[in-house]
Structures are given as structure tokens and as C-alpha cells.
XYZ file of C-alpha atoms in Angstrom:
749
model
C 0.117 -0.233 -0.015
C 0.775 3.341 -0.781
C 1.553 5.880 1.876
C 1.549 9.789 1.848
C 4.443 11.714 4.320
C 2.683 13.873 6.238
C 5.363 14.832 8.383
C 9.396 15.189 7.825
C 11.478 15.966 4.681
C 15.181 14.501 4.057
C 17.118 17.360 3.235
C 15.054 20.107 4.273
C 16.463 22.122 7.481
C 13.813 22.843 8.444
C 11.769 19.928 9.006
C 14.722 17.246 8.854
C 13.728 14.635 11.599
C 16.718 13.077 12.457
C 15.373 9.698 14.746
C 11.912 10.076 14.824
C 10.278 7.734 17.496
C 6.798 8.061 18.469
C 3.973 9.870 16.646
C 0.975 11.419 18.250
C -2.327 12.613 16.523
C -4.804 15.153 18.292
C -8.495 15.619 17.808
C -7.736 18.157 15.097
C -5.295 16.074 13.005
C -2.227 18.051 13.974
C 0.906 15.695 13.838
C 3.086 15.435 16.825
C 6.194 13.545 16.299
C 9.165 12.776 19.064
C 12.456 13.569 17.335
C 14.641 11.882 20.029
C 17.761 12.635 18.356
C 17.872 16.147 19.135
C 15.541 15.855 22.185
C 12.221 17.791 20.516
C 8.599 17.610 19.714
C 7.765 18.897 16.340
C 4.345 19.999 15.462
C 3.100 19.930 11.913
C -0.581 20.825 10.486
C -2.559 18.771 8.557
C -1.629 18.958 4.662
C 1.916 20.132 5.189
C 4.623 18.259 5.668
C 7.464 20.679 4.904
C 6.583 22.834 7.374
C 6.681 22.125 11.251
C 6.765 23.795 14.307
C 9.029 22.834 17.591
C 7.193 23.338 20.453
C 9.625 21.660 22.984
C 13.088 22.015 22.691
C 15.302 19.724 25.504
C 18.786 18.899 25.219
C 21.041 16.593 27.303
C 21.516 16.151 30.914
C 19.683 15.429 33.940
C 18.114 18.718 34.636
C 13.793 18.837 34.898
C 13.915 19.761 31.023
C 16.485 17.740 29.908
C 16.574 14.099 28.555
C 19.040 11.127 28.629
C 17.518 9.183 25.976
C 13.743 9.826 25.441
C 11.664 6.399 24.124
C 7.977 7.084 24.112
C 5.888 10.102 24.015
C 2.048 9.961 24.627
C -0.502 12.935 25.515
C -3.544 13.221 27.609
C -7.072 15.137 26.725
C -5.650 18.243 27.533
C -2.641 18.166 25.593
C -0.329 17.843 27.757
C 3.034 15.503 26.620
C 4.386 12.910 28.728
C 8.050 10.995 28.132
C 9.449 8.421 28.845
C 13.478 9.072 29.073
C 14.526 5.623 29.380
C 18.443 6.691 29.834
C 17.221 8.297 33.151
C 14.202 6.064 33.922
C 12.017 8.797 34.755
C 8.635 10.785 33.096
C 8.167 13.758 32.995
C 4.740 16.049 32.081
C 4.736 18.885 30.158
C 2.420 21.344 30.096
C 2.458 22.972 26.485
C 0.161 25.931 27.347
C 1.404 26.888 30.613
C 5.310 25.948 29.420
C 5.812 23.978 32.978
C 7.690 21.009 33.338
C 7.032 18.324 36.302
C 8.319 14.678 37.080
C 5.478 12.120 37.255
C 8.120 8.807 37.920
C 11.416 10.345 39.796
C 13.851 7.470 38.157
C 14.802 6.289 42.086
C 14.217 2.857 43.151
C 11.008 2.102 43.854
C 9.141 -0.752 46.179
C 8.227 -4.010 44.676
C 4.887 -5.209 45.416
C 5.635 -8.566 44.338
C 8.712 -9.233 46.418
C 8.271 -6.484 49.058
C 11.722 -5.528 48.311
C 13.654 -2.619 46.747
C 13.638 -2.548 42.874
C 14.638 -0.252 40.012
C 14.307 0.067 36.169
C 16.311 -0.539 33.406
C 16.427 0.940 29.798
C 12.537 1.059 29.723
C 11.403 1.545 26.341
C 7.783 1.731 26.417
C 5.236 3.151 28.635
C 1.080 3.432 28.655
C -0.828 5.715 30.648
C -4.569 5.234 32.077
C -5.618 9.184 32.215
C -8.378 8.522 34.548
C -6.495 7.082 37.197
C -2.698 8.222 36.159
C -1.831 4.486 36.350
C 1.512 3.822 34.267
C 2.355 0.662 32.432
C 6.239 0.345 31.425
C 7.864 -1.877 29.172
C 11.337 -2.377 31.750
C 12.944 -3.638 28.078
C 16.574 -4.845 29.817
C 14.695 -6.367 32.732
C 12.279 -8.285 30.253
C 8.851 -7.697 32.032
C 5.985 -5.664 32.165
C 5.177 -3.379 35.379
C 2.614 -1.557 36.376
C 3.383 1.824 38.623
C 1.222 2.207 41.342
C 2.427 5.471 42.498
C 5.783 6.778 43.009
C 6.987 4.526 45.576
C 5.277 0.897 44.882
C 5.190 -1.152 41.421
C 3.195 -4.079 40.176
C 4.828 -6.584 38.481
C 2.631 -7.679 35.812
C 4.637 -10.390 33.985
C 8.247 -11.223 32.642
C 11.810 -12.011 33.301
C 14.281 -13.253 30.773
C 13.447 -16.177 28.713
C 11.600 -17.908 25.719
C 8.538 -19.735 27.793
C 4.998 -18.132 27.864
C 5.745 -15.948 30.569
C 9.446 -14.661 29.898
C 10.371 -12.182 27.398
C 13.639 -11.316 25.458
C 13.874 -7.355 25.600
C 9.965 -6.112 25.025
C 10.291 -2.841 23.337
C 6.541 -2.529 23.397
C 2.938 -3.098 24.267
C -0.728 -2.695 24.074
C -3.421 -2.334 26.786
C -6.913 -2.925 24.990
C -8.929 -1.304 28.003
C -12.070 -2.117 25.981
C -11.621 -5.520 26.387
C -10.853 -5.862 30.070
C -7.277 -5.085 30.255
C -6.303 -7.668 27.564
C -2.351 -7.292 27.410
C -0.116 -7.449 23.966
C 3.314 -7.233 24.257
C 5.976 -6.881 21.241
C 8.413 -9.281 22.825
C 11.030 -7.944 20.729
C 13.735 -10.536 20.767
C 11.467 -13.531 20.718
C 10.151 -12.225 17.211
C 6.754 -12.712 18.564
C 3.565 -10.956 19.837
C 2.317 -12.763 23.106
C -1.199 -11.669 24.313
C -2.196 -11.806 28.065
C -6.039 -12.328 29.651
C -6.436 -10.330 32.587
C -4.545 -11.477 35.551
C -3.266 -14.161 33.438
C 0.992 -14.615 33.801
C 1.173 -17.076 31.352
C 0.757 -15.848 27.607
C -0.483 -17.156 24.519
C 1.805 -16.042 21.148
C -0.640 -14.480 18.722
C 1.719 -13.418 15.615
C 5.329 -14.749 15.215
C 6.944 -17.921 15.563
C 8.589 -17.928 19.462
C 12.492 -17.160 18.142
C 12.373 -17.866 14.623
C 12.535 -14.466 13.029
C 12.177 -14.146 9.159
C 10.590 -12.659 5.899
C 7.421 -15.047 5.715
C 3.956 -13.301 6.541
C 3.952 -16.352 9.834
C 7.252 -15.060 10.891
C 8.375 -11.298 12.278
C 11.899 -9.676 13.067
C 12.566 -8.144 15.810
C 8.600 -6.502 16.210
C 8.883 -2.817 17.913
C 5.374 -1.961 18.170
C 1.677 -3.089 18.367
C -2.031 -1.544 18.163
C -5.057 -3.462 18.245
C -8.360 -1.666 16.830
C -12.039 -2.503 17.797
C -12.218 -5.505 15.510
C -9.394 -7.386 17.375
C -7.047 -6.898 14.176
C -3.226 -6.275 15.683
C -1.241 -3.509 13.457
C 2.381 -4.932 14.350
C 5.423 -2.675 13.398
C 7.443 -5.560 11.991
C 11.158 -3.408 12.228
C 13.394 -5.855 11.153
C 11.568 -6.324 8.018
C 10.584 -2.728 7.328
C 7.142 -3.551 7.146
C 3.475 -3.319 8.947
C 1.339 -6.310 9.212
C -2.185 -6.545 9.926
C -3.001 -9.585 12.121
C -6.222 -11.229 13.228
C -5.426 -13.080 16.683
C -5.666 -16.735 16.303
C -5.068 -16.627 12.513
C -1.224 -18.056 11.800
C -0.038 -15.543 8.876
C -0.655 -11.757 9.384
C -1.516 -9.313 6.123
C 1.228 -6.769 4.585
C -0.101 -3.406 4.749
C 2.745 -1.672 3.271
C 6.663 -2.449 3.138
C 7.260 -4.513 0.312
C 10.920 -4.934 0.424
C 12.240 -6.196 3.777
C 15.656 -4.857 3.601
C 13.734 -1.182 3.366
C 13.337 1.321 1.026
C 12.417 5.104 0.285
C 9.385 4.286 -1.920
C 5.863 5.200 -1.256
C 4.910 1.430 -0.407
C 8.512 1.487 1.422
C 9.709 1.652 4.725
C 13.398 1.796 6.708
C 13.043 0.411 10.081
C 9.585 1.659 11.000
C 9.428 2.335 15.182
C 5.849 2.938 15.631
C 2.608 3.763 14.895
C -1.049 5.224 15.779
C -4.266 5.787 14.310
C -6.154 8.947 14.236
C -9.929 9.248 15.115
C -11.245 8.655 11.338
C -9.475 5.741 11.340
C -5.993 6.701 9.548
C -2.767 4.795 10.096
C 0.235 6.720 10.919
C 3.887 5.243 11.102
C 6.981 6.503 12.036
C 9.726 5.748 9.220
C 12.667 5.690 11.311
C 15.227 5.041 8.539
C 13.458 7.564 6.313
C 13.113 10.202 8.768
C 9.828 11.203 8.135
C 6.537 10.114 8.839
C 3.721 8.100 6.785
C 0.399 8.387 6.725
C -2.452 4.960 5.373
C -5.641 4.977 5.151
C -6.442 1.652 5.804
C -10.568 1.580 6.094
C -11.029 -0.543 2.654
C -7.935 -2.594 2.720
C -8.179 -4.161 -0.901
C -7.201 -7.492 -1.869
C -4.501 -6.165 -4.159
C -2.438 -4.916 -0.826
C -2.477 -8.385 0.338
C -0.065 -11.069 0.327
C -0.539 -14.995 -0.043
C 1.391 -16.489 3.000
C 5.264 -17.544 1.533
C 5.685 -21.071 1.711
C 8.686 -23.637 1.650
C 9.588 -25.215 -0.536
C 11.741 -28.654 -1.809
C 13.015 -29.399 -5.162
C 14.163 -32.885 -6.126
C 17.600 -33.714 -7.453
C 17.274 -34.755 -11.296
C 19.825 -37.442 -12.118
C 21.806 -39.692 -9.756
C 25.158 -38.292 -7.812
C 27.986 -40.752 -7.968
C 28.495 -39.788 -4.556
C 25.082 -40.950 -3.685
C 25.039 -43.938 -5.715
C 22.968 -45.879 -3.035
C 20.000 -43.714 -4.221
C 18.055 -44.232 -7.198
C 16.187 -41.011 -6.116
C 18.357 -38.642 -3.904
C 16.801 -35.978 -2.575
C 17.309 -34.002 0.886
C 15.149 -33.293 4.019
C 13.806 -29.547 3.570
C 14.036 -29.124 7.415
C 17.677 -28.555 8.784
C 19.387 -29.837 11.927
C 21.505 -27.389 13.424
C 25.027 -29.291 14.114
C 27.102 -26.450 15.292
C 25.979 -23.048 16.745
C 22.641 -22.089 17.850
C 19.663 -23.151 16.578
C 17.734 -19.775 16.678
C 20.559 -17.878 15.034
C 22.064 -15.981 18.493
C 25.708 -15.955 18.320
C 28.684 -16.135 21.296
C 31.918 -17.085 22.442
C 30.803 -20.018 25.175
C 31.552 -24.009 23.872
C 27.755 -23.728 22.511
C 27.764 -20.522 19.967
C 29.685 -19.122 17.141
C 30.569 -16.039 16.141
C 30.954 -14.698 12.111
C 31.408 -18.470 10.773
C 32.918 -18.483 7.680
C 33.964 -22.260 6.404
C 33.112 -25.476 7.789
C 35.035 -28.926 7.329
C 33.948 -32.734 7.757
C 36.900 -34.868 9.181
C 37.254 -38.725 9.565
C 33.830 -40.069 11.093
C 32.094 -37.008 9.707
C 33.277 -34.795 13.098
C 32.717 -31.169 12.080
C 35.112 -28.527 12.094
C 33.906 -24.623 11.691
C 36.103 -21.824 11.280
C 34.626 -19.475 14.112
C 36.251 -16.374 13.007
C 35.055 -13.356 15.213
C 36.210 -15.926 17.971
C 39.364 -16.365 16.640
C 39.030 -20.084 16.769
C 38.457 -23.313 14.875
C 35.853 -25.847 17.137
C 35.865 -29.217 16.472
C 32.059 -31.145 17.119
C 31.584 -34.082 17.370
C 27.649 -35.715 15.879
C 24.963 -34.882 18.037
C 27.248 -32.881 20.326
C 26.222 -28.600 20.270
C 29.261 -28.227 22.610
C 32.720 -27.731 20.363
C 36.082 -28.651 21.765
C 38.760 -25.493 20.617
C 41.292 -27.132 18.607
C 42.949 -23.610 17.498
C 42.350 -20.647 19.909
C 44.151 -17.787 18.719
C 43.647 -13.577 18.520
C 43.901 -10.719 16.662
C 47.269 -10.084 15.400
C 49.892 -10.915 12.584
C 51.882 -13.414 14.087
C 52.035 -17.020 12.888
C 49.579 -17.896 16.446
C 47.217 -14.563 15.068
C 44.886 -13.769 12.804
C 43.543 -10.611 11.066
C 40.243 -12.370 9.515
C 39.982 -16.212 9.322
C 38.399 -16.666 5.943
C 38.732 -20.182 4.612
C 39.693 -23.508 5.664
C 40.805 -27.128 4.760
C 42.018 -29.845 6.206
C 45.014 -32.170 4.907
C 44.929 -35.788 4.440
C 47.636 -35.282 6.979
C 45.290 -34.173 9.486
C 46.585 -30.302 8.936
C 44.632 -27.614 9.146
C 45.085 -24.776 6.729
C 43.600 -21.249 7.162
C 43.274 -18.384 4.809
C 44.011 -15.382 6.651
C 42.351 -13.034 4.354
C 44.028 -9.503 5.718
C 46.465 -10.395 6.317
C 47.187 -11.761 2.758
C 48.694 -15.343 3.811
C 47.676 -18.759 4.278
C 48.714 -21.216 6.972
C 49.443 -24.222 8.045
C 49.059 -25.955 11.606
C 50.072 -29.400 12.009
C 47.703 -31.905 13.913
C 47.864 -30.765 17.550
C 49.384 -27.694 16.921
C 48.511 -23.789 17.518
C 51.637 -22.233 16.105
C 51.487 -22.372 12.121
C 53.458 -21.925 9.275
C 53.207 -19.891 5.965
C 52.530 -22.055 2.917
C 51.299 -19.179 0.742
C 51.327 -15.346 0.606
C 52.985 -13.745 3.627
C 54.721 -11.321 1.259
C 52.281 -8.436 1.821
C 49.410 -7.343 0.175
C 50.101 -6.583 -3.831
C 49.425 -7.936 -7.133
C 52.972 -9.561 -7.484
C 52.398 -13.472 -8.489
C 54.075 -13.770 -4.636
C 51.682 -11.589 -2.722
C 48.220 -11.539 -2.225
C 45.200 -9.333 -1.830
C 42.390 -10.170 0.259
C 41.686 -13.543 -0.509
C 38.498 -15.196 0.199
C 38.839 -18.836 -0.667
C 41.278 -21.660 -1.642
C 41.181 -25.101 -2.680
C 43.634 -27.895 -0.783
C 44.358 -31.367 -2.913
C 44.551 -33.509 0.424
C 46.958 -35.746 -1.525
C 49.343 -33.609 -3.033
C 49.090 -30.280 -0.628
C 49.169 -28.083 -3.524
C 47.033 -24.739 -3.447
C 44.729 -23.069 -5.729
C 43.255 -19.569 -4.216
C 40.786 -17.380 -5.120
C 42.870 -13.903 -4.849
C 39.860 -12.044 -4.845
C 41.149 -8.143 -4.937
C 43.665 -9.548 -7.852
C 40.361 -10.936 -9.688
C 42.556 -14.415 -10.215
C 43.395 -17.775 -9.165
C 46.474 -18.650 -8.480
C 48.035 -22.111 -7.803
C 51.043 -22.539 -5.232
C 52.670 -25.954 -5.203
C 55.471 -24.155 -3.082
C 56.429 -20.716 -1.581
C 58.850 -20.427 -4.891
C 56.745 -22.165 -7.600
C 53.594 -20.387 -8.330
C 51.095 -19.975 -10.967
C 48.677 -17.710 -12.576
C 45.649 -20.236 -13.795
C 42.608 -18.072 -14.156
C 42.084 -14.246 -14.563
C 44.327 -11.387 -13.643
C 42.149 -8.403 -14.395
C 38.990 -7.443 -12.842
C 35.780 -6.921 -15.194
C 32.800 -8.893 -17.228
C 34.231 -10.591 -19.498
C 34.862 -14.496 -20.179
C 38.951 -14.143 -19.025
C 37.819 -11.620 -15.793
C 36.504 -12.019 -12.671
C 34.774 -9.952 -9.928
C 34.898 -10.202 -6.384
C 36.019 -13.861 -6.774
C 34.541 -15.571 -3.965
C 35.789 -19.159 -4.072
C 37.464 -22.010 -5.836
C 36.868 -25.474 -6.687
C 39.021 -27.634 -8.514
C 38.275 -30.991 -10.501
C 41.412 -32.935 -9.874
C 39.928 -35.986 -11.839
C 39.393 -33.618 -14.810
C 42.793 -32.348 -15.463
C 42.595 -30.038 -12.441
C 39.754 -27.918 -13.999
C 38.816 -24.593 -12.023
C 35.123 -23.578 -11.412
C 35.126 -20.395 -9.757
C 32.342 -18.409 -8.291
C 32.961 -15.536 -9.603
C 30.129 -13.311 -7.310
C 30.217 -9.868 -8.548
C 29.185 -11.134 -12.072
C 26.675 -13.315 -10.524
C 28.146 -16.511 -12.070
C 29.936 -19.433 -11.785
C 32.915 -20.141 -14.640
C 34.847 -23.402 -15.524
C 37.863 -22.851 -16.450
C 39.982 -25.749 -18.162
C 43.559 -26.427 -17.657
C 45.630 -23.946 -19.884
C 42.568 -21.935 -20.769
C 42.463 -18.227 -21.537
C 38.935 -18.072 -21.064
C 36.465 -19.079 -18.860
C 32.762 -20.520 -19.349
C 29.654 -19.439 -17.804
C 28.050 -22.920 -16.129
C 25.394 -21.396 -13.754
C 24.069 -17.593 -13.443
C 23.914 -15.314 -16.084
C 26.743 -13.087 -16.367
C 26.200 -9.861 -15.117
C 22.300 -10.552 -13.944
C 21.629 -10.661 -10.465
C 18.224 -12.349 -9.396
C 16.533 -15.009 -8.204
C 15.020 -17.229 -10.537
C 16.181 -20.474 -11.303
C 18.274 -19.437 -14.338
C 19.743 -16.929 -12.014
C 22.135 -16.156 -8.938
C 22.950 -13.428 -6.436
C 26.148 -13.364 -4.537
C 26.926 -16.519 -4.902
C 29.736 -17.884 -2.184
C 30.456 -21.636 -2.973
C 30.722 -24.233 -5.027
C 31.100 -27.953 -4.568
C 31.168 -30.434 -7.709
C 30.586 -33.994 -7.662
C 32.169 -36.373 -10.145
C 29.086 -36.625 -11.735
C 29.037 -33.369 -12.885
C 26.947 -31.675 -11.133
C 27.397 -28.361 -9.288
C 26.067 -27.320 -5.851
C 26.096 -23.792 -5.404
C 25.633 -21.641 -2.571
C 23.380 -18.749 -3.769
C 24.002 -16.731 -0.780
C 22.213 -13.276 -1.496
C 19.008 -15.187 -2.381
C 19.333 -17.931 0.596
C 19.431 -21.064 -0.984
C 21.269 -23.863 -2.127
C 21.032 -24.740 -5.602
C 21.899 -28.331 -7.522
C 22.855 -27.278 -11.254
C 23.816 -30.246 -14.208
C 26.635 -28.577 -15.963
C 25.050 -27.921 -19.596
C 21.758 -26.592 -18.086
C 20.489 -23.229 -18.347
C 18.839 -23.348 -14.930
C 19.151 -25.003 -11.521
C 17.175 -26.658 -8.874
C 16.628 -25.563 -5.246
C 17.424 -28.472 -3.044
C 17.411 -26.567 0.378
C 16.086 -23.032 1.796
C 13.307 -21.298 0.973
C 11.975 -18.151 -0.777
C 13.165 -16.035 2.327
C 15.433 -15.889 4.752
C 15.222 -16.496 8.586
C 16.281 -19.051 11.103
C 12.893 -21.612 10.922
C 14.784 -25.211 9.802
C 13.797 -24.714 6.262
C 15.355 -20.902 6.298
C 19.006 -19.926 5.821
C 20.531 -16.200 6.052
C 22.958 -16.102 3.592
C 24.693 -19.306 3.619
C 28.824 -19.058 2.855
C 29.926 -22.711 2.099
C 28.752 -26.330 1.743
C 29.695 -30.298 2.486
C 28.843 -33.340 2.271
C 29.454 -36.205 4.700
C 30.044 -39.949 4.036
C 26.526 -40.664 4.139
C 25.548 -38.123 1.755
C 24.183 -35.640 4.351
C 24.724 -32.054 3.457
C 25.960 -29.490 5.957
C 25.398 -25.880 5.160
C 27.485 -22.943 6.865
C 24.556 -20.517 7.581
C 26.317 -17.468 8.095
C 23.870 -14.637 9.222
C 22.191 -17.205 11.550
C 25.619 -18.424 12.929
C 24.962 -22.027 13.250
C 25.839 -24.912 10.956
C 22.425 -27.067 9.450
C 22.414 -30.306 8.277
C 20.092 -31.777 5.479
C 19.888 -35.375 5.656
C 19.889 -37.452 2.149
C 16.636 -39.434 1.404
C 16.692 -42.045 -0.420
C 14.152 -43.201 -2.786
C 14.353 -46.895 -4.983
C 13.387 -45.827 -8.597
C 11.956 -49.213 -8.984
C 9.742 -48.481 -6.014
C 7.837 -45.376 -6.916
C 5.039 -45.731 -9.001
C 4.110 -48.822 -6.308
C 4.906 -47.241 -3.037
C 3.979 -43.905 -3.957
C 1.087 -44.138 -1.874
C 1.774 -45.792 0.956
C 4.860 -43.427 1.196
C 3.309 -40.136 0.905
C 0.615 -41.202 3.616
C 2.639 -42.504 5.875
C 5.259 -39.617 5.891
C 2.060 -37.615 6.329
C 1.314 -39.259 9.405
C 4.926 -38.777 10.580
C 4.903 -35.351 10.158
C 1.998 -34.908 11.792
C 2.958 -36.690 14.840
C 6.474 -34.770 15.136
C 6.258 -31.341 13.820
C 4.428 -27.932 14.455
C 2.699 -27.297 10.861
C 2.303 -23.518 10.343
C -0.485 -23.935 8.382
C -2.349 -26.220 6.511
C -2.909 -24.811 3.138
C -1.095 -25.826 0.337
C 0.164 -24.758 -3.023
C 0.776 -26.286 -6.440
C 3.062 -24.834 -9.079
C 2.716 -26.657 -12.045
C 3.747 -26.531 -16.033
C 3.339 -28.680 -19.409
C 4.043 -32.266 -18.663
C 6.936 -32.435 -22.121
C 9.707 -34.137 -23.175
C 11.473 -30.786 -23.656
C 13.652 -29.057 -21.148
C 11.175 -27.055 -18.753
C 11.667 -25.719 -15.244
C 11.020 -28.184 -12.555
C 7.590 -28.667 -11.168
C 7.582 -27.746 -7.457
C 5.136 -28.204 -4.549
C 5.317 -26.108 -1.996
C 3.911 -26.378 1.716
C 4.575 -24.397 4.615
C 7.240 -24.883 7.288
C 7.373 -27.523 9.831
C 9.273 -26.879 12.930
C 10.164 -30.248 14.778
C 9.349 -30.487 18.473
C 12.819 -32.644 18.718
C 15.592 -33.498 17.073
C 13.637 -35.979 14.958
C 13.787 -34.723 11.269
C 10.392 -34.776 9.558
C 9.547 -34.948 5.675
C 7.241 -32.758 4.383
C 4.414 -33.416 1.483
C 6.773 -31.360 -0.172
C 9.241 -34.029 -0.049
C 7.576 -36.590 -1.272
C 5.622 -34.810 -4.024
C 8.806 -33.319 -5.248
C 9.939 -36.726 -6.437
C 7.352 -36.446 -9.315
C 9.859 -33.966 -11.081
C 12.693 -36.345 -11.104
C 12.142 -37.539 -14.560
C 11.816 -34.252 -16.078
C 15.024 -33.036 -14.875
C 16.314 -36.189 -15.907
C 15.119 -35.996 -19.583
C 17.449 -32.882 -19.859
C 20.432 -34.637 -18.538
C 19.943 -38.006 -20.026
C 17.255 -38.951 -22.417
C 18.855 -40.696 -25.163
C 16.007 -42.165 -26.878
C 11.841 -41.502 -27.776
C 11.060 -44.559 -26.073
C 12.593 -43.199 -22.607
C 10.973 -39.803 -23.283
C 7.872 -41.661 -23.945
C 7.796 -43.348 -20.628
C 9.193 -40.652 -18.879
C 6.470 -38.657 -20.104
C 3.655 -41.148 -19.081
C 5.154 -41.735 -15.610
C 5.528 -38.287 -14.874
C 1.865 -37.915 -15.724
C 0.669 -40.835 -13.350
C 2.921 -39.636 -10.494
C 1.761 -36.050 -10.764
C -2.310 -37.691 -11.018
C -1.518 -39.934 -7.609
C 0.074 -36.636 -6.110
C -2.951 -34.682 -6.790
C -5.379 -37.122 -5.499
C -3.818 -37.648 -2.144
C -3.788 -33.648 -1.926
C -7.675 -33.897 -2.141
C -8.037 -36.470 0.621
């Protein structure tokens, strides 16, 4: 929905809003804006967003007319304005006509009526005042609770402490008290990414919007919500700050409806927002949004919300593989579970420095017995995780610096057959080798300073290690080249050498994979050109084998900031498509790939990724993905279906899997949609079935119906890759039709 700017104008000195936090509309439709960055309140008259008047001008300090950090503002029926100063934990009342100021809450300690002991507020961010009684409700944010201020010395704790349970919060920013509905309390539980509803006198809440701890961009998810209002029809209006959007959500529904904010990364268009902070209504039902990042107030007329302003729920998809990778020879039809299991780090995307958390992760490696090594760059360490153990063991611990046991930026890692760990220290332009069990490394490549000479590196991002010969191919990123280091004195330029979009150039070269079984053919992740380049040994030009050169996109023929590629012996590439938050399977020679894990939105659900950085396969064919911005490693289990049994077992497989899913998962919706294309023997994009996300209630993995139905696409992709005769294509066509009919029949049931 398009909004109109009613206050604030970037670049206009007279109306510049540096950091607006709150807006209040009076009975004359005049607009009052809390501009917290300059400790002032602007008043704008209806119809003129470019001319405003400062009616309150404060400053930084502790005096009665000064502030530390203003977080909230409200107005009573007499036009008095109340401010919550979170920095000094006090509330002041400003009488505008008389130009007087008084303290309502003085910021000192108080008596906790629940415990009988002294207590205090800590960075409160939200308030609500019952004007007839002057009882004040406060979101005591850093103490993770909602409190009710009865008088200057006594406070009642309504609900809350730190945590994820139904009576707990993580940094609640704001709330709404539905006075007309028996004081029902709605809390924007910001860092649990949800809205909690509490009936009067109840201490256990109900999640009425969002999914606890799972942030994301789908319409059943929230990302750090900062405010909520509820109208007389029990529709919630939620400021989904992290997604730069406003949602309308009916309590009891599983999905919200988009009102405005069409670009989750933020924008400045009339239908876009940038980190909105709060919202309010006027007396005739118009919605006003504080568009914090754009320094403006946007108004929306939502009294007659049209169907064009709604969005259907986004759903997770799983697409089947198309031919049989040699690495998974026990599978006639290999696919991967759509739900990932966290093998390292936090399942909900938290970061930290203890043994069960990670911080700024860039690479992973799978050792013997599928032990997992993680390059925990933000903590300057390498962590070892044994299967089913979320507590890591530090095998290399370092610090910032340039000595042989220090790093500036650990960006890639590999382990040789002798157990030595190789770490690419990007900023120090070198690659270090750590013998097994040693915490002191030796330089095996680079280390000659940053530069363009052949024996120097310039912020390299990735490398490939031949585990037998220990030869190293380095993606020398800023030099736009791949260099092969056989020793510190035997160095060869093998690809690229200048920056640009041409076939013999790279731009933001991110990683490299070498097919040592095929004359050391190179597969280069040319991220800045949104492509994968195949470069034969001795060639002077590369060939684009995935993506469209210079074209960034989300279609199955396109890539967006690819970050890694792995090649199977069957000449099938697996690509970490970071900008699209997915892993693609791409047959060399095909003009499109297929999604094997990830959804069409980013987040921290088991089905979602957030800028995946690297990927590896274990000895059983399970896929491990370094989920960079979620600070975790996700494992997607390989699932095998013998092709000879597909037609006879598909019906029972679908039924039993659906039963298993219902017993072991929580389904966020029952809506299912099918995207189809005409069944022909020519090359077409895969048919996919989309279902909504399933959240495992335990470590048991679930197979969604999309996993089963996606098998019907196998023959379609196989036609492109391996069809060799008219008869085989003819058989593939009819088997594909029969599978689809069976599946649609089960969906109807």
C-alpha cells in the first residue's frame, strides 16, 4: 500500500527528523512527532509535511527539562505531553500552554509489591498511561518484564523475566493495553520475534503473531517487532521493524497481511519503509507510521483495504534432484530433507563465545567419522563438533594480530590427509598450515604483504587444497585471479588476472573448486558477476556454467552473490546462492538449477537459511551448510527412494510420511499450493510443490509433503540430462503424468 508523507522531509533543514520515535495525533489531526535525536517535539498541521514548528526543545542532561534518551511519548486529553526517558528511567509531564514541566516518575528505586524488596527500572522503552487513574504501565525492557506503576514508591510486576517461555520475554520494546476488552495485554516481545497476548490477571501468555525465537521474512514470521496496536475488531497492527513493514494480523490467525513495506531490506518509496519504529491511528481510522530510517511520518488510509494490498503466505519449497550423483550411488532418487538440524551454533541464530555458540562463521570442514570443524572467525578459533554434540571443542585458539599464531580475518579452511589444518588469513594476505595438534602455524602461501605480484595476495576469500599433494589454488579476490601454489617459490597464474565482466575476467572472486579428476578443471565463484565460471587447464577464458553474467536475480537461471560451489564426480554442481538464501543443484550444461534446500525468504526456521556461506557433504551424502548470518551449521539429511519402487510405493509413502509429520512436527499452516508446468519431454523448469514450514518439536527430522511430491519432478529434469531415445522420453512422460495424478489425488484427500 502506498503512503503519503505527512511529516518530515529529508534534506529540508526546517523539517529534518533525525531520529523520529513516536507520533501522536490530536483531535484536530495535528501531528506531534518525537524527534529523539534532537530532544524535541515537532508539530505539523494537516496537509503540510514541509512546515513544522518545534513546540518542545530539550537538551542532553539531568535537569527537569533535559533528557538522556527519550524512548516514548504520549498525550492526555488536555494536550499535556508525557515523555519516557529510558536513560534516566523517569517520566516527565510537559504542560505546553503554561510552559511548565513536572516529574511523574523520578527515576529512583521503588518498592516491588510482588517481592516486598527494593527494585529499579533498566532501560524502559515503552509506556501506557491510564488517564483516568494515572496508573502507568511500563515495558521494562532490559529486565524483560511489564510493570505497573501504582504510585511514586510502589510498583507491581505484571509479568515477565528473561526467556522464551509463555511467561517470559527477551527485551520487550513496547506493548498495548486493550482497555475496552478487559485490559487484555499485548506485548511486542522483540527478540523472541513474537507478539504475546495476556488476559487480565494471567501470567502465561499466548503467542498470537510470529514464531517464538524464529525470525524471518515470511508472513507467519516477525523480525524484532517494536510496537503493536489493536483495533476494536481485534485486528493487530504490528511494526515488524527488522522486515521494514507493517502487518495486520487477526488474533488466532497463523499469517499476517502486509499493509505496507514491500521490501524487507528497507526502502524509501511510497510503499516502502526503513526500520519503522511505532504507529498510531487518528480519530477517523487513518494509520500513521514512524518511518525511522527515512526520517518521516507516513499516513495510510486502511479503512477499505483492498485485496491488491494483500500477500499470500510465502511457503517453503523443496525441489528434487534430477540425475543420480555418483557420491550418492545407493540412491536411485536422492533428495534432501527440507528441515535442517543444527549441528553447531544456535538453532535460533544467536551468537556468542561459549562452547555452544559461534560468532562470524566463514567455513566448515568434515573430518574422519564425519566430525565437524567450524572456522569461528569472530572468536578467532577453530571448533570441533562430534556428531550429536552441540558443545564444541577448541582445537585452535588465537587472537587478532599478524604473528604465526594470530589472524586478522579467518576466511576459509581446509584439512589435509595428514590432519593439518590450513586457514586463509585474508587481511594478512597469507595462508597458514597448522600441523595436527599444534597451535602455531607456518606460512605456506602469501605472507609477502598485500599486492599484485605473483608471490603476493590481496584479500583472498577462498582456496582449494588437494589433500594428497597439498597443492593450493587460491581465489585471490581483489587481484581478480586464481593462483596455484605448489610451493612458496613455485606459483602459477591459472585463471583471470584482471577485473571485469569478460570471459577472461573476474569480479569479487569468492571461492574456487578444482576437479582434480578432470585435469584440474577450475570452477570459480565469480560473485560480482553473479556466475560460476568453468576454466579448463591451460585455457585463457572461462565459460559460464551457472548464472547469467552480470545479471543478479532470484530465478532458477540466476544467482545472487554466490559464495561457494562443490562439484560431484557426476559433473553436478552444488552452489551456495547466498543472496537468495538457498542451495542450488545445477547440472553442467543446463541453463537452470533446482533448489534443494532453503526457501524463498531468509530467516532462522529449520527450513530457512540466511546468507549461506559454504557447503560440504558427509560420507553418507548428508548436506552441511554454513548458515552465516544465523551463526550455525545446518545438516540436511539425504533421503533415498529406489526408482523401481516409486510407482508402487508412492501412495503409501505419502500417507505414512504425512502421518509421521503430523506426530512429530508443528505445522504453521494447512495451506498447500501447487505450481505446475506442461509435461513435455523438452527442457522446462522443474515442477515444485510448496508447503508451509514444519518445525520439529525434537531433534527428530520430518519429511514434508513437498519432499514426497517433489519426486514427481525427477524424470522431468532427467529428460534434459540423460534422455537418449524417443522410447525412454515417451516412458518418462507417462510416468511423470501418473505420479502427478496420484499426488494430486492424495492432496484432495
